[in-house]
Amino acid sequence: MLKFNIRGENVEVTPAIREHVESKINKVERYFAEEVEANANVNLKIYNDSQTKVEVTIPMKNLTLRAEERHNDLYAAVDLIVDKLERQIRKHKTKVNRKFREREGVGTFFANFQSPEQAAHKDENEEDFQIVRTKQFELKPMDQEEAVLQMDMLGHNFFVFTDAESDATNIVYKRKDGKYGLIETN
């Protein structure tokens, strides 16, 4: 059973909004063979231009579902989020069943749900993951600012480097909002 933590920024989470979010997101439970015990974290945000952003994160034992959608209509954004979550589940289910078919119990985490339209049309996001190129490079010690400069100079949206102070492998990346993020490893 999903437990909901719904938070609103610049919007009051009314009972109608809460009911809509819960009823729509609860639909993903039909994809699981066993009872799901998870917290669904939902962030609703409305910007000055009336643009709505809905973020949903559902961390589970074997999988973390996460989707984000922007739309002018809050209710439409929630509907689109459910579509994204269902695509992620189907994609994961296909991957698990293909990879661990010989192992009993692993693939049975998901119920054997497939609607007729899903059987007729393979989802465009359920393609095989194929590595088409491999690169090897030496990680040079540098600070975070130099790593960001290197990333920008190369025109990439992420850059892997060795932190000069901690000697740990870290990653800098460009966020959708144009700012930068840092992933530190232990």
Coordinates of N, CA, C and O in Angstrom, one line a residue:
M1 N 0.8 -1.2 0.0 CA 0.0 0.0 0.0 C 0.9 1.2 0.0 O 1.8 1.3 0.8
L2 N 0.6 2.1 -0.9 CA 1.3 3.4 -0.9 C 0.8 4.4 0.1 O -0.4 4.5 0.3
K3 N 1.8 5.0 0.8 CA 1.5 6.0 1.7 C 2.0 7.3 1.1 O 3.1 7.4 0.5
F4 N 1.2 8.4 1.2 CA 1.5 9.6 0.4 C 2.0 10.7 1.3 O 1.5 10.9 2.4
N5 N 3.0 11.4 0.9 CA 3.5 12.6 1.5 C 3.4 13.7 0.4 O 4.3 13.7 -0.5
I6 N 2.4 14.5 0.4 CA 2.1 15.5 -0.6 C 2.4 16.8 -0.1 O 1.9 17.2 0.9
R7 N 3.3 17.5 -0.8 CA 3.8 18.8 -0.3 C 3.6 19.8 -1.5 O 3.8 19.5 -2.6
G8 N 3.1 21.0 -1.1 CA 2.8 22.0 -2.1 C 3.7 23.3 -1.9 O 3.8 23.7 -0.8
E9 N 4.2 23.8 -3.0 CA 5.0 25.1 -2.9 C 4.2 26.1 -3.8 O 3.9 25.8 -4.9
N10 N 3.8 27.1 -3.2 CA 3.0 28.2 -3.8 C 1.6 27.7 -4.2 O 0.9 28.2 -5.0
V11 N 1.2 26.6 -3.5 CA -0.2 26.0 -3.8 C -0.6 25.3 -2.5 O 0.2 24.6 -1.9
E12 N -1.9 25.5 -2.2 CA -2.4 24.7 -1.1 C -2.9 23.4 -1.5 O -3.6 23.3 -2.6
V13 N -2.5 22.3 -0.8 CA -2.9 21.0 -1.2 C -4.3 20.8 -0.6 O -4.5 20.4 0.5
T14 N -5.3 21.0 -1.5 CA -6.7 20.9 -1.0 C -7.1 19.4 -1.0 O -6.4 18.6 -1.6
P15 N -8.2 19.1 -0.3 CA -8.7 17.7 -0.4 C -8.9 17.1 -1.8 O -8.7 16.0 -2.1
A16 N -9.4 18.0 -2.7 CA -9.7 17.6 -4.1 C -8.4 17.2 -4.8 O -8.3 16.2 -5.5
I17 N -7.3 18.1 -4.6 CA -6.0 17.8 -5.2 C -5.5 16.5 -4.6 O -5.0 15.7 -5.3
R18 N -5.5 16.4 -3.3 CA -5.0 15.2 -2.6 C -5.7 13.9 -3.1 O -5.0 12.9 -3.5
E19 N -7.0 14.0 -3.2 CA -7.7 12.8 -3.7 C -7.4 12.5 -5.1 O -7.2 11.3 -5.5
H20 N -7.2 13.5 -6.0 CA -6.8 13.2 -7.4 C -5.5 12.6 -7.5 O -5.3 11.6 -8.2
V21 N -4.5 13.2 -6.8 CA -3.1 12.6 -6.8 C -3.1 11.2 -6.3 O -2.5 10.3 -6.9
E22 N -3.7 10.9 -5.1 CA -3.7 9.6 -4.6 C -4.4 8.6 -5.5 O -3.9 7.5 -5.7
S23 N -5.6 8.9 -6.0 CA -6.3 8.0 -6.9 C -5.5 7.7 -8.2 O -5.5 6.5 -8.6
K24 N -4.9 8.7 -8.7 CA -4.1 8.4 -10.0 C -2.9 7.6 -9.7 O -2.6 6.7 -10.4
I25 N -2.1 8.0 -8.7 CA -0.8 7.3 -8.5 C -1.0 5.9 -7.9 O -0.2 5.0 -8.2
N26 N -2.1 5.7 -7.2 CA -2.4 4.4 -6.7 C -2.6 3.4 -7.8 O -2.5 2.2 -7.6
K27 N -2.8 3.8 -9.1 CA -3.0 2.9 -10.2 C -1.7 2.1 -10.5 O -1.8 1.0 -11.1
V28 N -0.6 2.6 -10.1 CA 0.7 1.8 -10.4 C 0.8 0.6 -9.5 O 1.5 -0.3 -9.9
E29 N 0.0 0.5 -8.5 CA 0.0 -0.8 -7.6 C -0.4 -2.0 -8.4 O 0.0 -3.1 -8.1
R30 N -1.2 -1.8 -9.5 CA -1.7 -3.0 -10.2 C -0.5 -3.7 -10.9 O -0.7 -4.9 -11.4
Y31 N 0.6 -3.1 -11.0 CA 1.8 -3.7 -11.7 C 2.6 -4.6 -10.8 O 3.5 -5.3 -11.3
F32 N 2.2 -4.6 -9.5 CA 3.0 -5.4 -8.6 C 2.2 -6.7 -8.2 O 1.1 -6.6 -7.9
A33 N 2.9 -7.8 -8.1 CA 2.3 -9.1 -7.7 C 2.0 -9.1 -6.2 O 1.0 -9.7 -5.8
E34 N 2.8 -8.5 -5.5 CA 2.6 -8.5 -4.0 C 2.3 -7.1 -3.5 O 2.5 -6.1 -4.2
E35 N 1.8 -7.1 -2.3 CA 1.4 -5.8 -1.7 C 2.7 -4.9 -1.6 O 3.7 -5.3 -1.1
V36 N 2.6 -3.7 -2.0 CA 3.7 -2.7 -2.0 C 3.6 -1.9 -0.7 O 2.5 -1.3 -0.4
E37 N 4.6 -1.8 0.0 CA 4.7 -1.0 1.2 C 5.8 0.1 0.8 O 7.0 -0.1 0.9
A38 N 5.3 1.3 0.4 CA 6.2 2.3 0.0 C 5.6 3.7 0.3 O 4.4 3.8 0.4
N39 N 6.4 4.7 0.4 CA 6.0 6.1 0.5 C 6.1 6.8 -0.8 O 7.2 6.7 -1.5
A40 N 5.1 7.4 -1.2 CA 5.1 8.2 -2.5 C 5.2 9.7 -2.1 O 4.4 10.2 -1.4
N41 N 6.4 10.2 -2.4 CA 6.7 11.6 -2.1 C 6.3 12.5 -3.3 O 6.8 12.3 -4.4
V42 N 5.3 13.4 -3.1 CA 4.8 14.2 -4.2 C 5.0 15.6 -3.9 O 4.6 16.1 -2.8
N43 N 5.7 16.3 -4.8 CA 5.9 17.8 -4.7 C 5.1 18.5 -5.8 O 5.3 18.2 -6.9
L44 N 4.3 19.4 -5.4 CA 3.5 20.2 -6.3 C 4.0 21.6 -6.2 O 4.1 22.2 -5.1
K45 N 4.3 22.2 -7.4 CA 4.9 23.6 -7.3 C 4.2 24.4 -8.5 O 4.1 23.9 -9.6
I46 N 3.8 25.6 -8.1 CA 3.3 26.5 -9.1 C 4.2 27.7 -9.2 O 4.5 28.3 -8.2
Y47 N 4.6 28.1 -10.4 CA 5.5 29.2 -10.7 C 4.6 30.4 -11.0 O 3.4 30.4 -11.2
N48 N 5.3 31.6 -11.1 CA 4.6 32.9 -11.3 C 3.9 32.9 -12.7 O 2.9 33.6 -12.8
D49 N 4.4 32.1 -13.6 CA 3.7 32.1 -15.0 C 2.6 31.1 -15.0 O 2.2 30.7 -16.1
S50 N 2.1 30.6 -13.9 CA 1.1 29.6 -13.8 C 1.5 28.3 -14.3 O 0.7 27.4 -14.4
Q51 N 2.8 28.1 -14.5 CA 3.3 26.8 -14.9 C 3.3 25.9 -13.7 O 3.7 26.3 -12.6
T52 N 2.9 24.6 -13.8 CA 2.8 23.7 -12.7 C 3.9 22.7 -12.9 O 4.1 22.2 -14.0
K53 N 4.6 22.3 -11.8 CA 5.6 21.2 -11.8 C 5.2 20.2 -10.8 O 4.9 20.5 -9.6
V54 N 5.1 19.0 -11.2 CA 4.8 17.9 -10.3 C 5.9 16.9 -10.3 O 6.4 16.5 -11.4
E55 N 6.4 16.5 -9.1 CA 7.5 15.6 -9.0 C 7.0 14.4 -8.1 O 6.4 14.7 -7.0
V56 N 7.3 13.2 -8.5 CA 6.9 12.0 -7.7 C 8.1 11.1 -7.6 O 8.7 10.8 -8.6
T57 N 8.4 10.7 -6.3 CA 9.4 9.8 -6.1 C 8.9 8.7 -5.2 O 8.3 9.0 -4.1
I58 N 9.0 7.4 -5.6 CA 8.5 6.3 -4.9 C 9.7 5.3 -4.7 O 10.0 4.5 -5.6
P59 N 10.4 5.5 -3.6 CA 11.5 4.5 -3.3 C 11.0 3.2 -2.8 O 10.2 3.1 -1.9
M60 N 11.4 2.1 -3.4 CA 11.0 0.8 -3.0 C 12.2 -0.1 -2.8 O 13.3 0.3 -3.1
K61 N 12.0 -1.3 -2.4 CA 13.1 -2.2 -2.1 C 14.0 -2.5 -3.4 O 15.2 -2.4 -3.3
N62 N 13.4 -2.8 -4.5 CA 14.1 -3.2 -5.7 C 14.2 -2.2 -6.7 O 14.8 -2.4 -7.8
L63 N 13.5 -1.0 -6.5 CA 13.4 -0.1 -7.6 C 13.0 1.3 -7.0 O 12.2 1.3 -6.0
T64 N 13.5 2.4 -7.6 CA 13.0 3.7 -7.2 C 12.4 4.3 -8.4 O 13.0 4.4 -9.5
L65 N 11.1 4.6 -8.3 CA 10.4 5.3 -9.4 C 10.5 6.8 -9.2 O 10.2 7.3 -8.1
R66 N 10.8 7.5 -10.3 CA 10.8 9.0 -10.1 C 10.4 9.6 -11.5 O 10.8 9.1 -12.5
A67 N 9.5 10.5 -11.4 CA 9.0 11.2 -12.6 C 8.8 12.7 -12.2 O 8.5 13.0 -11.1
E68 N 8.9 13.5 -13.3 CA 8.7 15.0 -13.1 C 8.0 15.4 -14.4 O 8.3 15.0 -15.5
E69 N 7.1 16.3 -14.2 CA 6.3 16.8 -15.3 C 5.9 18.3 -15.1 O 5.6 18.7 -14.0
R70 N 6.0 19.1 -16.2 CA 5.6 20.5 -16.1 C 4.4 20.6 -17.1 O 4.4 20.1 -18.2
H71 N 3.4 21.4 -16.6 CA 2.2 21.6 -17.5 C 1.5 22.8 -16.9 O 1.6 23.2 -15.8
N72 N 0.6 23.4 -17.8 CA -0.2 24.5 -17.3 C -1.3 24.1 -16.4 O -1.8 24.9 -15.6
D73 N -1.7 22.8 -16.4 CA -2.8 22.3 -15.6 C -2.3 21.3 -14.6 O -1.7 20.3 -15.1
L74 N -2.5 21.5 -13.4 CA -2.0 20.6 -12.3 C -2.5 19.2 -12.5 O -1.8 18.2 -12.4
Y75 N -3.8 19.0 -12.8 CA -4.4 17.7 -12.9 C -3.9 17.0 -14.2 O -3.6 15.8 -14.1
A76 N -3.6 17.7 -15.2 CA -3.1 17.1 -16.4 C -1.6 16.6 -16.2 O -1.2 15.6 -16.6
A77 N -0.9 17.4 -15.4 CA 0.5 17.0 -15.0 C 0.5 15.7 -14.2 O 1.4 14.9 -14.5
V78 N -0.4 15.6 -13.3 CA -0.5 14.3 -12.5 C -0.8 13.2 -13.4 O -0.2 12.1 -13.3
D79 N -1.7 13.3 -14.4 CA -2.0 12.3 -15.4 C -0.8 11.9 -16.2 O -0.5 10.7 -16.4
L80 N 0.0 12.9 -16.6 CA 1.2 12.6 -17.4 C 2.2 11.9 -16.5 O 3.0 11.0 -17.0
I81 N 2.3 12.2 -15.3 CA 3.2 11.6 -14.3 C 2.9 10.1 -14.2 O 3.8 9.3 -14.2
V82 N 1.6 9.8 -14.1 CA 1.3 8.3 -14.0 C 1.7 7.6 -15.2 O 2.2 6.5 -15.1
D83 N 1.5 8.2 -16.4 CA 2.0 7.5 -17.7 C 3.5 7.3 -17.6 O 4.0 6.2 -18.0
K84 N 4.3 8.2 -17.1 CA 5.7 8.1 -17.0 C 6.1 6.9 -16.0 O 7.0 6.1 -16.3
L85 N 5.4 6.9 -14.9 CA 5.7 5.9 -13.9 C 5.4 4.5 -14.4 O 6.1 3.6 -14.2
E86 N 4.2 4.4 -15.1 CA 3.9 3.1 -15.7 C 4.9 2.7 -16.8 O 5.2 1.5 -16.8
R87 N 5.4 3.6 -17.6 CA 6.4 3.2 -18.6 C 7.7 2.7 -17.9 O 8.3 1.8 -18.3
Q88 N 8.1 3.4 -16.7 CA 9.3 3.0 -16.0 C 9.1 1.6 -15.5 O 10.0 0.7 -15.5
I89 N 7.9 1.3 -14.9 CA 7.6 0.0 -14.4 C 7.7 -1.1 -15.4 O 8.3 -2.1 -15.3
R90 N 7.0 -0.8 -16.6 CA 7.1 -1.8 -17.7 C 8.5 -2.0 -18.2 O 8.9 -3.2 -18.5
K91 N 9.2 -1.0 -18.3 CA 10.6 -1.1 -18.7 C 11.4 -1.9 -17.8 O 12.2 -2.8 -18.2
H92 N 11.3 -1.6 -16.5 CA 12.0 -2.4 -15.5 C 11.6 -3.9 -15.5 O 12.4 -4.8 -15.4
K93 N 10.3 -4.1 -15.6 CA 9.7 -5.4 -15.6 C 10.3 -6.2 -16.8 O 10.7 -7.4 -16.6
T94 N 10.3 -5.6 -17.9 CA 10.9 -6.3 -19.1 C 12.4 -6.6 -18.9 O 12.8 -7.7 -19.2
K95 N 13.1 -5.7 -18.4 CA 14.5 -5.9 -18.1 C 14.7 -7.0 -17.1 O 15.6 -7.9 -17.3
V96 N 14.0 -7.0 -16.0 CA 14.1 -8.0 -15.0 C 13.8 -9.4 -15.5 O 14.5 -10.4 -15.3
N97 N 12.7 -9.5 -16.2 CA 12.2 -10.8 -16.7 C 13.2 -11.3 -17.8 O 13.4 -12.5 -17.8
R98 N 13.8 -10.4 -18.6 CA 14.7 -10.9 -19.6 C 16.0 -11.3 -19.0 O 16.6 -12.3 -19.3
K99 N 16.5 -10.5 -18.0 CA 17.8 -10.8 -17.4 C 17.8 -11.9 -16.4 O 18.8 -12.7 -16.4
F100 N 16.8 -12.0 -15.6 CA 16.8 -13.0 -14.6 C 15.7 -14.1 -14.8 O 15.2 -14.6 -13.8
R101 N 15.4 -14.4 -16.0 CA 14.4 -15.4 -16.3 C 14.6 -16.7 -15.7 O 13.7 -17.4 -15.2
E102 N 15.9 -17.2 -15.6 CA 16.2 -18.5 -15.0 C 16.2 -18.5 -13.5 O 16.1 -19.5 -12.9
R103 N 16.2 -17.3 -12.9 CA 16.2 -17.3 -11.4 C 14.8 -17.2 -11.0 O 14.0 -16.2 -11.3
E104 N 14.3 -18.1 -10.2 CA 13.0 -18.1 -9.7 C 12.8 -17.0 -8.6 O 13.6 -16.9 -7.8
G105 N 11.7 -16.4 -8.7 CA 11.3 -15.4 -7.6 C 11.7 -14.0 -8.0 O 11.0 -13.1 -7.5
V106 N 12.7 -13.7 -8.7 CA 13.1 -12.3 -9.0 C 12.1 -11.7 -9.9 O 11.6 -10.6 -9.6
G107 N 11.8 -12.3 -11.0 CA 10.9 -11.7 -12.0 C 9.4 -11.7 -11.5 O 8.6 -11.1 -12.1
T108 N 9.1 -12.5 -10.5 CA 7.7 -12.5 -10.0 C 7.4 -11.4 -9.1 O 6.3 -11.3 -8.6
F109 N 8.3 -10.4 -8.9 CA 8.0 -9.2 -8.1 C 6.9 -8.4 -8.8 O 6.0 -7.8 -8.1
F110 N 6.8 -8.5 -10.1 CA 5.8 -7.8 -10.8 C 4.7 -8.7 -11.3 O 5.0 -9.8 -11.6
A111 N 3.5 -8.2 -11.3 CA 2.4 -9.0 -11.8 C 2.5 -9.1 -13.3 O 3.1 -8.3 -13.9
N112 N 1.8 -10.1 -13.8 CA 1.9 -10.3 -15.3 C 0.8 -9.5 -15.9 O -0.1 -10.0 -16.5
F113 N 0.8 -8.2 -15.7 CA -0.2 -7.3 -16.3 C 0.3 -6.8 -17.6 O 1.4 -6.3 -17.7
Q114 N -0.6 -6.9 -18.6 CA -0.3 -6.3 -19.9 C -1.6 -6.1 -20.6 O -2.3 -7.0 -20.9
S115 N -1.9 -4.8 -20.9 CA -3.1 -4.5 -21.6 C -3.0 -4.9 -23.0 O -1.9 -5.0 -23.6
P116 N -4.1 -5.0 -23.8 CA -4.0 -5.3 -25.2 C -3.2 -4.3 -26.0 O -2.5 -4.7 -26.9
E117 N -3.4 -3.0 -25.6 CA -2.7 -2.0 -26.4 C -1.2 -2.1 -26.1 O -0.3 -1.8 -27.0
Q118 N -0.8 -2.5 -24.9 CA 0.6 -2.7 -24.6 C 1.2 -3.9 -25.4 O 2.3 -3.8 -25.8
A119 N 0.4 -4.9 -25.5 CA 0.9 -6.1 -26.3 C 1.0 -5.7 -27.8 O 1.9 -6.2 -28.5
A120 N 0.1 -4.9 -28.3 CA 0.1 -4.5 -29.7 C 1.2 -3.6 -30.0 O 1.8 -3.6 -31.1
H121 N 1.5 -2.6 -29.1 CA 2.5 -1.6 -29.4 C 3.6 -1.6 -28.3 O 3.4 -1.3 -27.2
K122 N 4.8 -2.0 -28.8 CA 5.9 -2.0 -27.9 C 6.3 -0.6 -27.6 O 6.4 0.2 -28.5
D123 N 6.4 -0.2 -26.3 CA 6.7 1.1 -25.9 C 8.1 1.5 -26.5 O 9.0 0.8 -26.5
E124 N 8.1 2.8 -27.0 CA 9.4 3.2 -27.6 C 10.5 3.3 -26.6 O 11.7 3.3 -27.0
N125 N 10.2 3.4 -25.3 CA 11.3 3.5 -24.3 C 11.7 2.1 -23.9 O 12.6 2.0 -23.0
E126 N 11.2 1.0 -24.4 CA 11.5 -0.3 -23.9 C 12.5 -1.0 -24.9 O 12.4 -2.2 -25.1
E127 N 13.4 -0.2 -25.4 CA 14.4 -0.8 -26.3 C 15.5 -1.4 -25.5 O 15.7 -1.1 -24.4
D128 N 16.2 -2.3 -26.2 CA 17.4 -2.9 -25.6 C 18.5 -1.9 -25.3 O 18.7 -1.0 -26.2
F129 N 19.1 -2.0 -24.2 CA 20.2 -1.1 -23.9 C 21.5 -1.7 -24.5 O 21.9 -2.8 -24.2
Q130 N 22.1 -1.0 -25.4 CA 23.3 -1.5 -26.1 C 24.4 -0.5 -26.0 O 24.2 0.7 -26.4
I131 N 25.5 -0.9 -25.5 CA 26.6 0.0 -25.4 C 27.3 0.0 -26.8 O 27.7 -1.0 -27.3
V132 N 27.4 1.2 -27.4 CA 27.9 1.3 -28.8 C 29.3 1.9 -28.8 O 29.9 1.9 -29.9
R133 N 29.7 2.4 -27.7 CA 31.1 3.0 -27.7 C 31.6 3.0 -26.3 O 30.9 3.2 -25.3
T134 N 32.9 2.7 -26.1 CA 33.6 2.6 -24.8 C 34.7 3.6 -24.9 O 35.5 3.6 -25.9
K135 N 34.9 4.4 -23.8 CA 36.0 5.3 -23.7 C 36.8 5.0 -22.5 O 36.2 4.6 -21.5
Q136 N 38.1 5.2 -22.6 CA 38.9 5.1 -21.4 C 39.7 6.4 -21.3 O 40.2 6.9 -22.3
F137 N 39.8 6.9 -20.1 CA 40.6 8.1 -19.9 C 41.2 8.1 -18.5 O 40.7 7.5 -17.6
E138 N 42.2 8.9 -18.3 CA 42.9 9.0 -17.0 C 42.2 10.1 -16.3 O 42.1 11.2 -16.8
L139 N 41.9 9.9 -15.0 CA 41.3 10.9 -14.2 C 42.4 11.7 -13.6 O 43.3 11.2 -12.9
K140 N 42.4 13.0 -13.8 CA 43.4 13.9 -13.3 C 42.9 14.7 -12.1 O 41.7 15.1 -12.1
P141 N 43.7 14.8 -11.1 CA 43.2 15.5 -9.9 C 43.0 17.0 -10.2 O 43.8 17.6 -10.9
M142 N 41.8 17.5 -9.8 CA 41.5 18.9 -10.0 C 40.4 19.3 -9.0 O 39.8 18.4 -8.3
D143 N 40.1 20.6 -8.9 CA 39.0 21.0 -8.0 C 37.7 21.1 -8.8 O 37.7 20.9 -10.0
Q144 N 36.7 21.3 -8.1 CA 35.3 21.3 -8.7 C 35.2 22.4 -9.8 O 34.6 22.1 -10.8
E145 N 35.7 23.6 -9.5 CA 35.6 24.7 -10.5 C 36.3 24.3 -11.8 O 35.8 24.6 -12.9
E146 N 37.5 23.7 -11.7 CA 38.2 23.3 -12.9 C 37.4 22.2 -13.6 O 37.4 22.2 -14.9
A147 N 36.8 21.3 -12.9 CA 36.0 20.2 -13.5 C 34.8 20.8 -14.3 O 34.5 20.4 -15.4
V148 N 34.2 21.8 -13.7 CA 33.1 22.5 -14.4 C 33.6 23.2 -15.7 O 33.0 23.1 -16.8
L149 N 34.7 23.8 -15.6 CA 35.3 24.5 -16.8 C 35.6 23.5 -17.9 O 35.4 23.7 -19.0
Q150 N 36.2 22.3 -17.5 CA 36.5 21.3 -18.4 C 35.3 20.7 -19.1 O 35.2 20.5 -20.3
M151 N 34.2 20.5 -18.3 CA 33.0 20.0 -18.8 C 32.4 21.0 -19.8 O 32.0 20.6 -20.9
D152 N 32.4 22.3 -19.5 CA 31.8 23.3 -20.4 C 32.7 23.4 -21.7 O 32.2 23.6 -22.8
M153 N 34.0 23.3 -21.5 CA 34.9 23.4 -22.7 C 34.7 22.2 -23.6 O 34.7 22.4 -24.9
L154 N 34.4 21.0 -23.1 CA 34.1 19.9 -23.9 C 32.7 19.9 -24.5 O 32.4 19.1 -25.4
G155 N 31.8 20.7 -23.9 CA 30.4 20.7 -24.4 C 29.6 19.5 -23.9 O 28.6 19.2 -24.5
H156 N 30.0 18.9 -22.8 CA 29.3 17.8 -22.2 C 28.4 18.3 -21.1 O 28.5 19.4 -20.7
N157 N 27.5 17.4 -20.7 CA 26.6 17.8 -19.6 C 27.0 17.1 -18.3 O 26.3 17.2 -17.3
F158 N 28.1 16.4 -18.3 CA 28.7 15.8 -17.1 C 30.2 15.6 -17.3 O 30.7 15.6 -18.4
F159 N 30.9 15.5 -16.1 CA 32.4 15.3 -16.2 C 32.8 14.6 -15.0 O 32.5 15.0 -13.8
V160 N 33.6 13.5 -15.2 CA 34.1 12.7 -14.1 C 35.5 13.1 -13.8 O 36.3 13.3 -14.7
F161 N 35.9 13.3 -12.5 CA 37.2 13.8 -12.2 C 37.6 13.2 -10.8 O 36.8 12.8 -10.0
T162 N 38.9 13.3 -10.5 CA 39.4 13.0 -9.2 C 39.5 14.3 -8.4 O 40.2 15.2 -8.9
D163 N 38.9 14.4 -7.2 CA 39.0 15.6 -6.4 C 40.4 15.7 -5.9 O 40.9 14.7 -5.3
A164 N 41.0 16.8 -6.1 CA 42.4 17.0 -5.6 C 42.6 17.0 -4.1 O 43.6 16.5 -3.6
E165 N 41.6 17.4 -3.4 CA 41.7 17.4 -1.9 C 41.4 16.0 -1.3 O 42.2 15.5 -0.5
S166 N 40.3 15.4 -1.7 CA 39.9 14.1 -1.1 C 40.4 12.9 -1.8 O 40.3 11.8 -1.3
D167 N 40.9 13.0 -3.0 CA 41.4 12.0 -3.9 C 40.2 11.0 -4.3 O 40.5 9.8 -4.6
A168 N 39.0 11.4 -4.1 CA 37.8 10.6 -4.5 C 37.4 10.9 -5.9 O 37.6 12.0 -6.4
T169 N 36.7 10.0 -6.5 CA 36.2 10.2 -7.9 C 34.8 10.8 -7.7 O 34.0 10.4 -7.0
N170 N 34.7 12.0 -8.4 CA 33.5 12.8 -8.3 C 33.0 13.1 -9.7 O 33.7 12.9 -10.7
I171 N 31.7 13.5 -9.7 CA 31.1 13.9 -11.0 C 30.4 15.2 -10.9 O 29.7 15.5 -9.9
V172 N 30.7 16.1 -11.8 CA 29.9 17.4 -11.9 C 29.0 17.3 -13.1 O 29.3 16.6 -14.0
Y173 N 27.8 17.9 -13.0 CA 26.9 17.8 -14.1 C 26.1 19.1 -14.2 O 26.0 19.8 -13.2
K174 N 25.5 19.3 -15.4 CA 24.7 20.5 -15.6 C 23.3 20.1 -15.4 O 22.8 19.1 -16.0
R175 N 22.6 20.9 -14.6 CA 21.2 20.6 -14.3 C 20.3 21.2 -15.3 O 20.7 22.1 -16.1
K176 N 19.0 20.8 -15.3 CA 18.0 21.4 -16.3 C 17.8 22.9 -16.1 O 17.5 23.6 -17.0
D177 N 18.0 23.4 -14.9 CA 17.8 24.8 -14.6 C 19.1 25.6 -15.0 O 19.1 26.8 -14.7
G178 N 20.1 25.0 -15.5 CA 21.3 25.7 -16.0 C 22.4 25.8 -14.9 O 23.5 26.2 -15.2
K179 N 22.1 25.4 -13.7 CA 23.1 25.4 -12.6 C 23.8 24.1 -12.6 O 23.6 23.2 -13.5
Y180 N 24.8 23.9 -11.7 CA 25.6 22.8 -11.7 C 25.4 21.9 -10.4 O 25.0 22.4 -9.4
G181 N 25.6 20.6 -10.6 CA 25.5 19.7 -9.4 C 26.8 18.9 -9.3 O 27.6 18.8 -10.2
L182 N 26.9 18.4 -8.1 CA 28.1 17.6 -7.8 C 27.7 16.3 -7.2 O 26.9 16.3 -6.2
I183 N 28.2 15.2 -7.7 CA 28.0 13.9 -7.1 C 29.4 13.4 -6.5 O 30.4 13.3 -7.2
E184 N 29.4 13.2 -5.1 CA 30.6 12.8 -4.5 C 30.5 11.3 -4.2 O 29.5 10.8 -3.8
T185 N 31.6 10.6 -4.3 CA 31.7 9.2 -4.0 C 32.5 9.0 -2.8 O 33.3 9.9 -2.4
N186 N 32.3 7.9 -2.1 CA 33.0 7.6 -0.9 C 34.3 6.8 -1.2 O 34.4 6.0 -2.0

